[in-house]
mmCIF file of C-alpha atoms in Angstrom:
data_model
loop_
_atom_site.group_PDB
_atom_site.id
_atom_site.type_symbol
_atom_site.label_atom_id
_atom_site.label_comp_id
_atom_site.label_asym_id
_atom_site.label_seq_id
_atom_site.Cartn_x
_atom_site.Cartn_y
_atom_site.Cartn_z
ATOM 1 C CA MET A 6 -41.994 23.790 -9.293
ATOM 2 C CA LEU A 7 -40.869 22.368 -12.739
ATOM 3 C CA LYS A 8 -42.876 21.549 -15.242
ATOM 4 C CA ALA A 9 -41.855 19.135 -18.325
ATOM 5 C CA SER A 10 -43.038 17.858 -21.787
ATOM 6 C CA SER A 11 -41.718 15.395 -24.369
ATOM 7 C CA GLU A 12 -42.055 14.880 -27.985
ATOM 8 C CA LYS A 13 -41.118 12.227 -30.325
ATOM 9 C CA ILE A 14 -39.417 12.574 -33.419
ATOM 10 C CA THR A 15 -38.274 10.007 -35.829
ATOM 11 C CA LEU A 16 -34.877 10.615 -37.672
ATOM 12 C CA GLU A 17 -34.858 9.288 -41.271
ATOM 13 C CA PHE A 18 -31.577 8.201 -42.833
ATOM 14 C CA LYS A 19 -30.637 9.795 -46.141
ATOM 15 C CA GLN A 20 -29.245 6.451 -47.206
ATOM 16 C CA PRO A 21 -29.278 3.229 -44.962
ATOM 17 C CA ALA A 22 -26.500 3.067 -42.443
ATOM 18 C CA GLY A 23 -25.008 -0.616 -42.049
ATOM 19 C CA THR A 24 -23.842 -2.009 -39.250
ATOM 20 C CA SER A 25 -22.897 -5.572 -37.889
ATOM 21 C CA ARG A 26 -26.285 -5.533 -36.235
ATOM 22 C CA GLY A 27 -28.030 -4.785 -39.493
ATOM 23 C CA VAL A 28 -29.024 -1.701 -41.392
ATOM 24 C CA LEU A 29 -30.582 1.388 -39.808
ATOM 25 C CA ARG A 30 -33.109 3.383 -42.055
ATOM 26 C CA GLU A 31 -34.792 5.409 -39.264
ATOM 27 C CA LYS A 32 -34.648 5.769 -35.566
ATOM 28 C CA ASP A 33 -36.513 7.614 -32.727
ATOM 29 C CA SER A 34 -35.737 10.109 -30.241
ATOM 30 C CA TRP A 35 -37.529 12.131 -27.653
ATOM 31 C CA ILE A 36 -36.864 15.804 -26.995
ATOM 32 C CA ILE A 37 -37.520 16.498 -23.331
ATOM 33 C CA ARG A 38 -38.232 20.427 -22.412
ATOM 34 C CA ILE A 39 -38.088 21.376 -18.687
ATOM 35 C CA TRP A 40 -38.950 25.003 -17.346
ATOM 36 C CA ASP A 41 -40.004 26.741 -14.302
ATOM 37 C CA GLU A 42 -43.624 27.660 -13.934
ATOM 38 C CA LYS A 43 -42.653 30.833 -12.400
ATOM 39 C CA SER A 44 -40.355 31.919 -15.425
ATOM 40 C CA PRO A 45 -41.667 29.801 -18.346
ATOM 41 C CA GLN A 46 -39.746 31.863 -21.207
ATOM 42 C CA ALA A 47 -36.352 30.011 -20.161
ATOM 43 C CA VAL A 48 -36.787 26.316 -21.308
ATOM 44 C CA GLY A 49 -33.944 23.641 -21.075
ATOM 45 C CA LYS A 50 -33.916 21.097 -23.766
ATOM 46 C CA GLY A 51 -32.314 17.522 -23.629
ATOM 47 C CA GLU A 52 -32.658 14.249 -25.854
ATOM 48 C CA ALA A 53 -33.493 10.705 -24.989
ATOM 49 C CA SER A 54 -31.990 8.851 -28.407
ATOM 50 C CA ILE A 55 -32.816 5.168 -28.844
ATOM 51 C CA ILE A 56 -31.010 2.632 -30.834
ATOM 52 C CA LYS A 57 -33.321 -0.336 -30.338
ATOM 53 C CA SER A 58 -30.679 -2.931 -30.884
ATOM 54 C CA LEU A 59 -28.147 -1.423 -28.496
ATOM 55 C CA ASN A 60 -29.794 0.567 -25.646
ATOM 56 C CA PRO A 61 -30.283 -1.661 -22.859
ATOM 57 C CA GLU A 62 -33.628 -0.040 -21.611
ATOM 58 C CA TRP A 63 -35.291 -0.253 -24.727
ATOM 59 C CA SER A 64 -38.740 -2.055 -24.398
ATOM 60 C CA ASP A 65 -42.509 -1.568 -25.580
ATOM 61 C CA GLU A 66 -43.008 0.065 -21.903
ATOM 62 C CA TYR A 67 -40.117 2.897 -22.507
ATOM 63 C CA GLU A 68 -41.986 5.649 -24.082
ATOM 64 C CA SER A 69 -44.548 5.477 -21.095
ATOM 65 C CA PHE A 70 -42.099 5.439 -18.425
ATOM 66 C CA LEU A 71 -40.825 8.439 -20.090
ATOM 67 C CA LYS A 72 -44.096 10.229 -20.188
ATOM 68 C CA LYS A 73 -44.145 9.419 -16.592
ATOM 69 C CA THR A 74 -40.849 10.921 -15.667
ATOM 70 C CA VAL A 75 -41.915 14.007 -17.607
ATOM 71 C CA SER A 76 -45.155 14.174 -15.836
ATOM 72 C CA ARG A 77 -43.627 13.593 -12.330
ATOM 73 C CA ILE A 78 -40.307 15.713 -13.248
ATOM 74 C CA ASN A 79 -40.122 17.102 -9.613
ATOM 75 C CA ASP A 80 -39.888 13.730 -8.184
ATOM 76 C CA TYR A 81 -36.823 12.552 -10.420
ATOM 77 C CA VAL A 82 -34.609 15.710 -10.259
ATOM 78 C CA GLU A 83 -34.174 15.276 -6.690
ATOM 79 C CA ASP A 84 -31.971 12.221 -7.315
ATOM 80 C CA LEU A 85 -31.935 11.605 -11.219
ATOM 81 C CA HIS A 86 -28.666 9.747 -11.335
ATOM 82 C CA GLN A 87 -30.362 7.135 -8.948
ATOM 83 C CA LYS A 88 -34.132 6.968 -9.972
ATOM 84 C CA LEU A 89 -32.957 7.001 -13.592
ATOM 85 C CA ARG A 90 -30.113 4.525 -13.224
ATOM 86 C CA ASP A 91 -31.788 1.886 -15.584
ATOM 87 C CA TYR A 92 -32.727 4.340 -18.135
ATOM 88 C CA PRO A 93 -29.326 5.869 -19.182
ATOM 89 C CA SER A 94 -30.781 7.789 -22.339
ATOM 90 C CA ILE A 95 -33.519 9.346 -20.301
ATOM 91 C CA ARG A 96 -31.057 10.352 -17.414
ATOM 92 C CA PHE A 97 -28.883 11.994 -20.021
ATOM 93 C CA ALA A 98 -31.958 13.854 -21.593
ATOM 94 C CA VAL A 99 -33.044 15.312 -17.936
ATOM 95 C CA GLU A 100 -29.460 16.059 -17.128
ATOM 96 C CA SER A 101 -29.004 18.177 -20.380
ATOM 97 C CA ALA A 102 -32.369 19.830 -19.975
ATOM 98 C CA LEU A 103 -31.648 20.766 -16.534
ATOM 99 C CA LEU A 104 -28.094 22.115 -17.471
ATOM 100 C CA ASP A 105 -29.562 24.014 -20.282
ATOM 101 C CA LEU A 106 -32.351 25.510 -17.775
ATOM 102 C CA LYS A 107 -29.723 26.478 -15.328
ATOM 103 C CA ASN A 108 -27.796 28.616 -18.262
ATOM 104 C CA ASN A 109 -31.274 30.116 -19.137
ATOM 105 C CA GLY A 110 -32.417 27.846 -21.951
ATOM 106 C CA ASN A 111 -30.204 28.857 -24.659
ATOM 107 C CA GLN A 112 -28.740 25.374 -25.720
ATOM 108 C CA LEU A 113 -25.468 26.885 -24.350
ATOM 109 C CA TYR A 114 -24.608 24.121 -21.924
ATOM 110 C CA PHE A 115 -20.869 24.828 -21.215
ATOM 111 C CA GLU A 116 -19.092 28.054 -21.824
ATOM 112 C CA THR A 117 -15.474 27.246 -23.655
ATOM 113 C CA THR A 118 -13.620 28.560 -26.628
ATOM 114 C CA PHE A 119 -15.504 26.092 -28.666
ATOM 115 C CA THR A 120 -18.737 27.509 -28.102
ATOM 116 C CA ARG A 121 -17.099 30.916 -28.407
ATOM 117 C CA GLY A 122 -16.292 29.780 -31.756
ATOM 118 C CA SER A 123 -12.757 30.220 -31.453
ATOM 119 C CA ARG A 124 -11.536 26.657 -31.447
ATOM 120 C CA GLY A 125 -12.590 23.305 -33.119
ATOM 121 C CA ILE A 126 -12.964 19.811 -31.844
ATOM 122 C CA PRO A 127 -10.613 17.176 -34.103
ATOM 123 C CA ILE A 128 -12.921 14.628 -35.316
ATOM 124 C CA ASN A 129 -12.741 11.257 -37.069
ATOM 125 C CA GLY A 130 -14.244 10.922 -40.583
ATOM 126 C CA LEU A 131 -16.747 7.714 -40.227
ATOM 127 C CA ILE A 132 -16.990 5.098 -43.113
ATOM 128 C CA TRP A 133 -20.395 3.260 -42.728
ATOM 129 C CA MET A 134 -20.786 -0.718 -43.869
ATOM 130 C CA GLY A 135 -21.646 -1.551 -47.349
ATOM 131 C CA ASP A 136 -20.332 -3.203 -50.546
ATOM 132 C CA LYS A 137 -16.550 -2.510 -51.186
ATOM 133 C CA ASP A 138 -17.110 0.113 -53.831
ATOM 134 C CA PHE A 139 -19.625 2.245 -51.587
ATOM 135 C CA MET A 140 -17.119 1.994 -48.755
ATOM 136 C CA LEU A 141 -14.040 3.088 -50.993
ATOM 137 C CA GLU A 142 -16.375 5.955 -52.260
ATOM 138 C CA GLN A 143 -16.642 7.196 -48.638
ATOM 139 C CA VAL A 144 -12.805 6.738 -47.810
ATOM 140 C CA ARG A 145 -11.978 8.962 -50.950
ATOM 141 C CA GLU A 146 -14.652 11.605 -49.961
ATOM 142 C CA LYS A 147 -13.458 11.582 -46.097
ATOM 143 C CA LEU A 148 -9.926 12.190 -47.509
ATOM 144 C CA GLY A 149 -11.043 14.827 -50.077
ATOM 145 C CA GLN A 150 -12.754 16.643 -47.184
ATOM 146 C CA GLY A 151 -9.244 16.947 -45.258
ATOM 147 C CA PHE A 152 -9.997 14.051 -42.822
ATOM 148 C CA THR A 153 -6.648 12.910 -40.977
ATOM 149 C CA CYS A 154 -8.323 10.045 -38.858
ATOM 150 C CA ILE A 155 -10.770 7.704 -40.512
ATOM 151 C CA LYS A 156 -12.614 5.084 -38.406
ATOM 152 C CA MET A 157 -13.970 2.184 -40.610
ATOM 153 C CA LYS A 158 -16.980 -0.060 -39.438
ATOM 154 C CA ILE A 159 -16.017 -3.682 -40.422
ATOM 155 C CA GLY A 160 -17.650 -7.222 -39.635
ATOM 156 C CA ALA A 161 -20.606 -7.083 -41.924
ATOM 157 C CA ILE A 162 -19.128 -7.907 -45.415
ATOM 158 C CA ASP A 163 -16.538 -10.502 -46.238
ATOM 159 C CA PHE A 164 -13.348 -9.737 -44.071
ATOM 160 C CA ASP A 165 -10.812 -10.427 -46.748
ATOM 161 C CA GLU A 166 -12.646 -7.531 -48.965
ATOM 162 C CA GLU A 167 -12.507 -5.415 -45.616
ATOM 163 C CA LEU A 168 -8.722 -6.115 -45.608
ATOM 164 C CA ARG A 169 -8.540 -5.069 -49.228
ATOM 165 C CA ILE A 170 -10.012 -1.718 -48.486
ATOM 166 C CA LEU A 171 -7.449 -1.107 -45.574
ATOM 167 C CA ASP A 172 -4.774 -2.163 -48.093
ATOM 168 C CA PHE A 173 -6.208 0.200 -50.489
ATOM 169 C CA ILE A 174 -6.104 3.103 -47.900
ATOM 170 C CA ARG A 175 -2.410 2.096 -46.611
ATOM 171 C CA SER A 176 -1.093 1.839 -50.135
ATOM 172 C CA HIS A 177 -1.745 5.448 -50.700
ATOM 173 C CA HIS A 178 -1.552 6.747 -47.094
ATOM 174 C CA SER A 179 1.121 5.927 -44.463
ATOM 175 C CA LYS A 180 0.174 5.714 -40.536
ATOM 176 C CA ASN A 181 1.887 9.508 -40.301
ATOM 177 C CA GLU A 182 -0.670 10.721 -43.113
ATOM 178 C CA ILE A 183 -3.913 9.021 -42.022
ATOM 179 C CA GLU A 184 -4.889 7.469 -38.620
ATOM 180 C CA LEU A 185 -6.964 4.392 -39.001
ATOM 181 C CA ARG A 186 -9.650 2.996 -36.590
ATOM 182 C CA VAL A 187 -11.891 -0.153 -37.082
ATOM 183 C CA ASP A 188 -15.111 -0.600 -35.409
ATOM 184 C CA ALA A 189 -15.994 -4.243 -35.282
ATOM 185 C CA ASN A 190 -19.360 -3.746 -33.108
ATOM 186 C CA GLY A 191 -18.658 -7.195 -31.693
ATOM 187 C CA ALA A 192 -18.578 -9.063 -34.718
ATOM 188 C CA PHE A 193 -15.873 -11.602 -34.295
ATOM 189 C CA HIS A 194 -16.023 -14.945 -32.603
ATOM 190 C CA PRO A 195 -13.536 -15.209 -29.411
ATOM 191 C CA ASP A 196 -12.093 -18.253 -31.160
ATOM 192 C CA LYS A 197 -11.124 -16.222 -34.024
ATOM 193 C CA ALA A 198 -10.560 -12.796 -32.856
ATOM 194 C CA LEU A 199 -7.132 -13.014 -32.004
ATOM 195 C CA GLU A 200 -5.926 -14.183 -35.732
ATOM 196 C CA LYS A 201 -8.145 -11.601 -37.163
ATOM 197 C CA LEU A 202 -6.653 -8.822 -34.965
ATOM 198 C CA LYS A 203 -2.926 -10.079 -36.304
ATOM 199 C CA GLN A 204 -4.146 -9.617 -39.803
ATOM 200 C CA LEU A 205 -5.746 -6.186 -39.067
ATOM 201 C CA ALA A 206 -2.503 -4.974 -37.203
ATOM 202 C CA LYS A 207 -0.504 -5.345 -40.824
ATOM 203 C CA PHE A 208 -2.244 -1.739 -41.656
ATOM 204 C CA ASP A 209 -0.872 0.065 -38.803
ATOM 205 C CA LEU A 210 -4.054 0.732 -37.240
ATOM 206 C CA HIS A 211 -4.516 2.920 -34.151
ATOM 207 C CA SER A 212 -7.177 0.683 -32.572
ATOM 208 C CA ILE A 213 -10.089 -1.670 -32.920
ATOM 209 C CA GLU A 214 -13.352 -1.083 -31.156
ATOM 210 C CA GLN A 215 -15.260 -3.771 -29.464
ATOM 211 C CA PRO A 216 -13.844 -6.895 -31.417
ATOM 212 C CA ILE A 217 -16.126 -9.423 -29.630
ATOM 213 C CA GLN A 218 -19.268 -8.900 -28.173
ATOM 214 C CA GLN A 219 -19.800 -7.435 -24.617
ATOM 215 C CA GLY A 220 -20.280 -9.382 -21.397
ATOM 216 C CA GLN A 221 -17.338 -11.858 -22.136
ATOM 217 C CA TRP A 222 -14.781 -10.362 -19.847
ATOM 218 C CA ASN A 223 -12.382 -13.280 -19.744
ATOM 219 C CA GLU A 224 -12.273 -13.382 -23.415
ATOM 220 C CA MET A 225 -11.653 -9.831 -23.827
ATOM 221 C CA ARG A 226 -9.228 -9.856 -21.162
ATOM 222 C CA GLN A 227 -7.103 -12.358 -22.861
ATOM 223 C CA LEU A 228 -7.535 -10.364 -26.207
ATOM 224 C CA CYS A 229 -6.481 -7.350 -24.354
ATOM 225 C CA MET A 230 -3.413 -8.951 -23.086
ATOM 226 C CA ASN A 231 -2.434 -10.477 -26.264
ATOM 227 C CA THR A 232 -3.566 -8.309 -29.137
ATOM 228 C CA PRO A 233 -0.952 -6.788 -31.404
ATOM 229 C CA LEU A 234 -3.026 -3.701 -31.705
ATOM 230 C CA PRO A 235 -4.891 -1.460 -29.176
ATOM 231 C CA ILE A 236 -8.455 -2.344 -28.229
ATOM 232 C CA ALA A 237 -11.288 0.003 -27.217
ATOM 233 C CA LEU A 238 -14.043 -0.887 -25.474
ATOM 234 C CA ASP A 239 -17.271 0.519 -26.803
ATOM 235 C CA GLU A 240 -20.649 -1.467 -26.131
ATOM 236 C CA GLU A 241 -18.838 -3.302 -23.112
ATOM 237 C CA LEU A 242 -19.556 0.111 -21.081
ATOM 238 C CA ILE A 243 -23.373 -0.021 -21.702
ATOM 239 C CA GLY A 244 -25.316 -1.054 -18.857
ATOM 240 C CA ILE A 245 -22.569 -0.873 -16.273
ATOM 241 C CA THR A 246 -23.834 1.941 -13.775
ATOM 242 C CA ALA A 247 -22.595 1.260 -10.455
ATOM 243 C CA ILE A 248 -19.137 2.988 -9.652
ATOM 244 C CA ASN A 249 -17.882 -0.601 -8.372
ATOM 245 C CA GLU A 250 -19.115 -2.353 -11.493
ATOM 246 C CA LYS A 251 -16.980 0.274 -13.654
ATOM 247 C CA ARG A 252 -13.971 -0.157 -11.448
ATOM 248 C CA ASN A 253 -14.276 -3.853 -11.860
ATOM 249 C CA LEU A 254 -14.659 -3.880 -15.661
ATOM 250 C CA LEU A 255 -11.474 -1.890 -16.243
ATOM 251 C CA ASP A 256 -9.422 -3.883 -13.750
ATOM 252 C CA LYS A 257 -10.655 -7.231 -15.140
ATOM 253 C CA ILE A 258 -10.081 -6.511 -18.587
ATOM 254 C CA GLN A 259 -7.520 -3.752 -18.751
ATOM 255 C CA PRO A 260 -8.202 -2.431 -22.196
ATOM 256 C CA GLN A 261 -6.072 0.124 -23.814
ATOM 257 C CA TYR A 262 -8.860 2.542 -24.483
ATOM 258 C CA ILE A 263 -12.620 3.119 -23.823
ATOM 259 C CA ILE A 264 -15.097 4.853 -25.776
ATOM 260 C CA LEU A 265 -17.675 7.228 -23.957
ATOM 261 C CA LYS A 266 -21.404 7.648 -25.579
ATOM 262 C CA PRO A 267 -23.091 9.883 -22.844
ATOM 263 C CA SER A 268 -26.566 8.769 -24.243
ATOM 264 C CA LEU A 269 -25.787 5.074 -23.679
ATOM 265 C CA VAL A 270 -23.847 5.134 -20.548
ATOM 266 C CA GLY A 271 -26.020 7.452 -18.691
ATOM 267 C CA GLY A 272 -25.225 10.938 -19.301
ATOM 268 C CA LEU A 273 -22.265 13.584 -18.553
ATOM 269 C CA ARG A 274 -21.791 12.592 -14.785
ATOM 270 C CA ALA A 275 -21.685 8.999 -15.525
ATOM 271 C CA SER A 276 -19.284 9.714 -18.401
ATOM 272 C CA ASP A 277 -16.791 11.669 -16.012
ATOM 273 C CA GLU A 278 -16.848 8.904 -13.590
ATOM 274 C CA TRP A 279 -15.440 6.591 -16.324
ATOM 275 C CA ILE A 280 -12.717 9.335 -17.277
ATOM 276 C CA GLU A 281 -11.751 9.489 -13.904
ATOM 277 C CA LEU A 282 -11.364 5.646 -13.324
ATOM 278 C CA ALA A 283 -9.780 5.340 -16.849
ATOM 279 C CA GLU A 284 -7.230 7.911 -15.879
ATOM 280 C CA GLU A 285 -6.261 6.587 -12.860
ATOM 281 C CA ARG A 286 -5.404 3.128 -14.724
ATOM 282 C CA LYS A 287 -3.590 4.987 -17.464
ATOM 283 C CA ILE A 288 -6.172 3.917 -19.977
ATOM 284 C CA GLY A 289 -6.900 6.287 -22.965
ATOM 285 C CA TRP A 290 -10.379 7.412 -23.791
ATOM 286 C CA TRP A 291 -12.578 9.402 -26.193
ATOM 287 C CA ILE A 292 -16.158 10.643 -26.875
ATOM 288 C CA THR A 293 -18.561 9.540 -29.516
ATOM 289 C CA SER A 294 -22.010 10.088 -30.309
ATOM 290 C CA ALA A 295 -24.311 7.848 -30.815
ATOM 291 C CA LEU A 296 -27.078 8.823 -33.843
ATOM 292 C CA GLU A 297 -28.559 11.436 -31.875
ATOM 293 C CA SER A 298 -30.395 14.509 -33.431
ATOM 294 C CA ASN A 299 -28.664 17.887 -33.310
ATOM 295 C CA VAL A 300 -30.039 18.454 -29.922
ATOM 296 C CA GLY A 301 -28.344 15.608 -28.309
ATOM 297 C CA LEU A 302 -25.236 16.076 -30.541
ATOM 298 C CA ASN A 303 -25.047 19.850 -29.370
ATOM 299 C CA VAL A 304 -24.752 18.577 -25.697
ATOM 300 C CA ILE A 305 -22.183 16.100 -26.407
ATOM 301 C CA ALA A 306 -19.904 18.192 -28.506
ATOM 302 C CA GLN A 307 -20.140 20.950 -26.027
ATOM 303 C CA TYR A 308 -19.208 18.663 -23.170
ATOM 304 C CA THR A 309 -16.328 17.140 -25.115
ATOM 305 C CA ALA A 310 -14.837 20.461 -25.692
ATOM 306 C CA THR A 311 -14.515 20.829 -21.603
ATOM 307 C CA LYS A 312 -12.352 17.928 -21.595
ATOM 308 C CA ASN A 313 -9.485 19.184 -24.110
ATOM 309 C CA ASN A 314 -8.646 15.714 -25.113
ATOM 310 C CA PRO A 315 -6.220 16.401 -28.216
ATOM 311 C CA MET A 316 -7.460 12.759 -29.728
ATOM 312 C CA PRO A 317 -9.840 13.027 -32.679
ATOM 313 C CA GLN A 318 -13.419 12.393 -31.161
ATOM 314 C CA GLY A 319 -16.408 10.489 -32.996
ATOM 315 C CA LEU A 320 -18.708 13.532 -33.695
ATOM 316 C CA GLY A 321 -20.419 14.771 -36.601
ATOM 317 C CA THR A 322 -23.290 17.354 -37.538
ATOM 318 C CA GLY A 323 -26.252 14.973 -37.900
ATOM 319 C CA SER A 324 -25.752 15.030 -41.451
ATOM 320 C CA LEU A 325 -26.814 11.517 -41.679
ATOM 321 C CA PHE A 326 -30.579 12.523 -41.435
ATOM 322 C CA SER A 327 -32.614 13.991 -43.873
ATOM 323 C CA ASN A 328 -35.137 15.661 -41.492
ATOM 324 C CA ASN A 329 -32.996 16.655 -38.630
ATOM 325 C CA LEU A 330 -33.382 19.610 -36.060
ATOM 326 C CA PRO A 331 -31.501 22.976 -36.994
ATOM 327 C CA SER A 332 -27.881 22.762 -35.669
ATOM 328 C CA ALA A 333 -24.949 25.328 -34.552
ATOM 329 C CA LEU A 334 -22.433 22.666 -35.477
ATOM 330 C CA SER A 335 -20.261 22.607 -38.768
ATOM 331 C CA ILE A 336 -17.347 20.868 -40.128
ATOM 332 C CA LYS A 337 -14.315 22.342 -41.510
ATOM 333 C CA GLY A 338 -11.467 20.027 -42.338
ATOM 334 C CA ASP A 339 -11.422 17.467 -39.858
ATOM 335 C CA HIS A 340 -12.474 19.586 -37.126
ATOM 336 C CA LEU A 341 -16.047 20.317 -35.354
ATOM 337 C CA PHE A 342 -16.835 24.200 -35.131
ATOM 338 C CA TYR A 343 -19.833 25.642 -33.085
ATOM 339 C CA HIS A 344 -21.610 28.964 -34.386
ATOM 340 C CA LYS A 345 -23.865 30.894 -32.061
#
């Protein structure tokens, strides 16, 4: 018989994090612990991370359902992928905790050269939205730290200002020196998106994430067919849980890339499904964290390492938060490393 508990933590941002959906100053997570009552010294740990404006399962009833899941954990582990299908963040947390428990509860979820400390994961440097000076300051900081791939969030300030920032970067660094990605978080109107993509394409961008809001499959398909730069689906994947729905989305839209956020798409097995379907269709992919604490980030990083994807991934060390939990992760240059 398994036992479980949950603990709510509120992570506080060191400075407000701007997105096209607004500014984040704090966010909630729940740490789930699972153990076998016959050997309680081994405890598996996972994280249910919530971004209230993004997680489809969020409601006032979320925490009560999470507590119900924890109190009846044996009922859910029998078929957690089906029973928790509508709660991707909780499914990710329980899946992680069970995997950790299976490996004796040391937060060593996968044994790889990454967890042995002999290999790092290439990652991008993230530029948060803000005024022009703030964004340029971040650009200079990331370049100084040795990043060769930069991802810039766009869509919250004046578009011409964002173009000028991209022009500044490209005037100093060619595409052979710096890979540039942008993330619109669905900020563009479908009628104006293609024209904006044409303007952005002048800066030799690697890709743009989610140029229009999710759920507009016909409009997104047209964009992917006519775009002058590769499009990566991000929020579009959230809430798509059945395997047939995943196939239909990829076949309908035919994107150039998809981006996987395990805590938003339903965990590691769900991510495996997306990767398999994408590779069958010659669609590229990479993995990104989604403001988890260091507990969830550790799981995602270790999982990512098993995939041996050479592209820069969207991972960090949780340094955005002033009250994060201890971490075994660190960044050296543009690689993420694990230290036991």
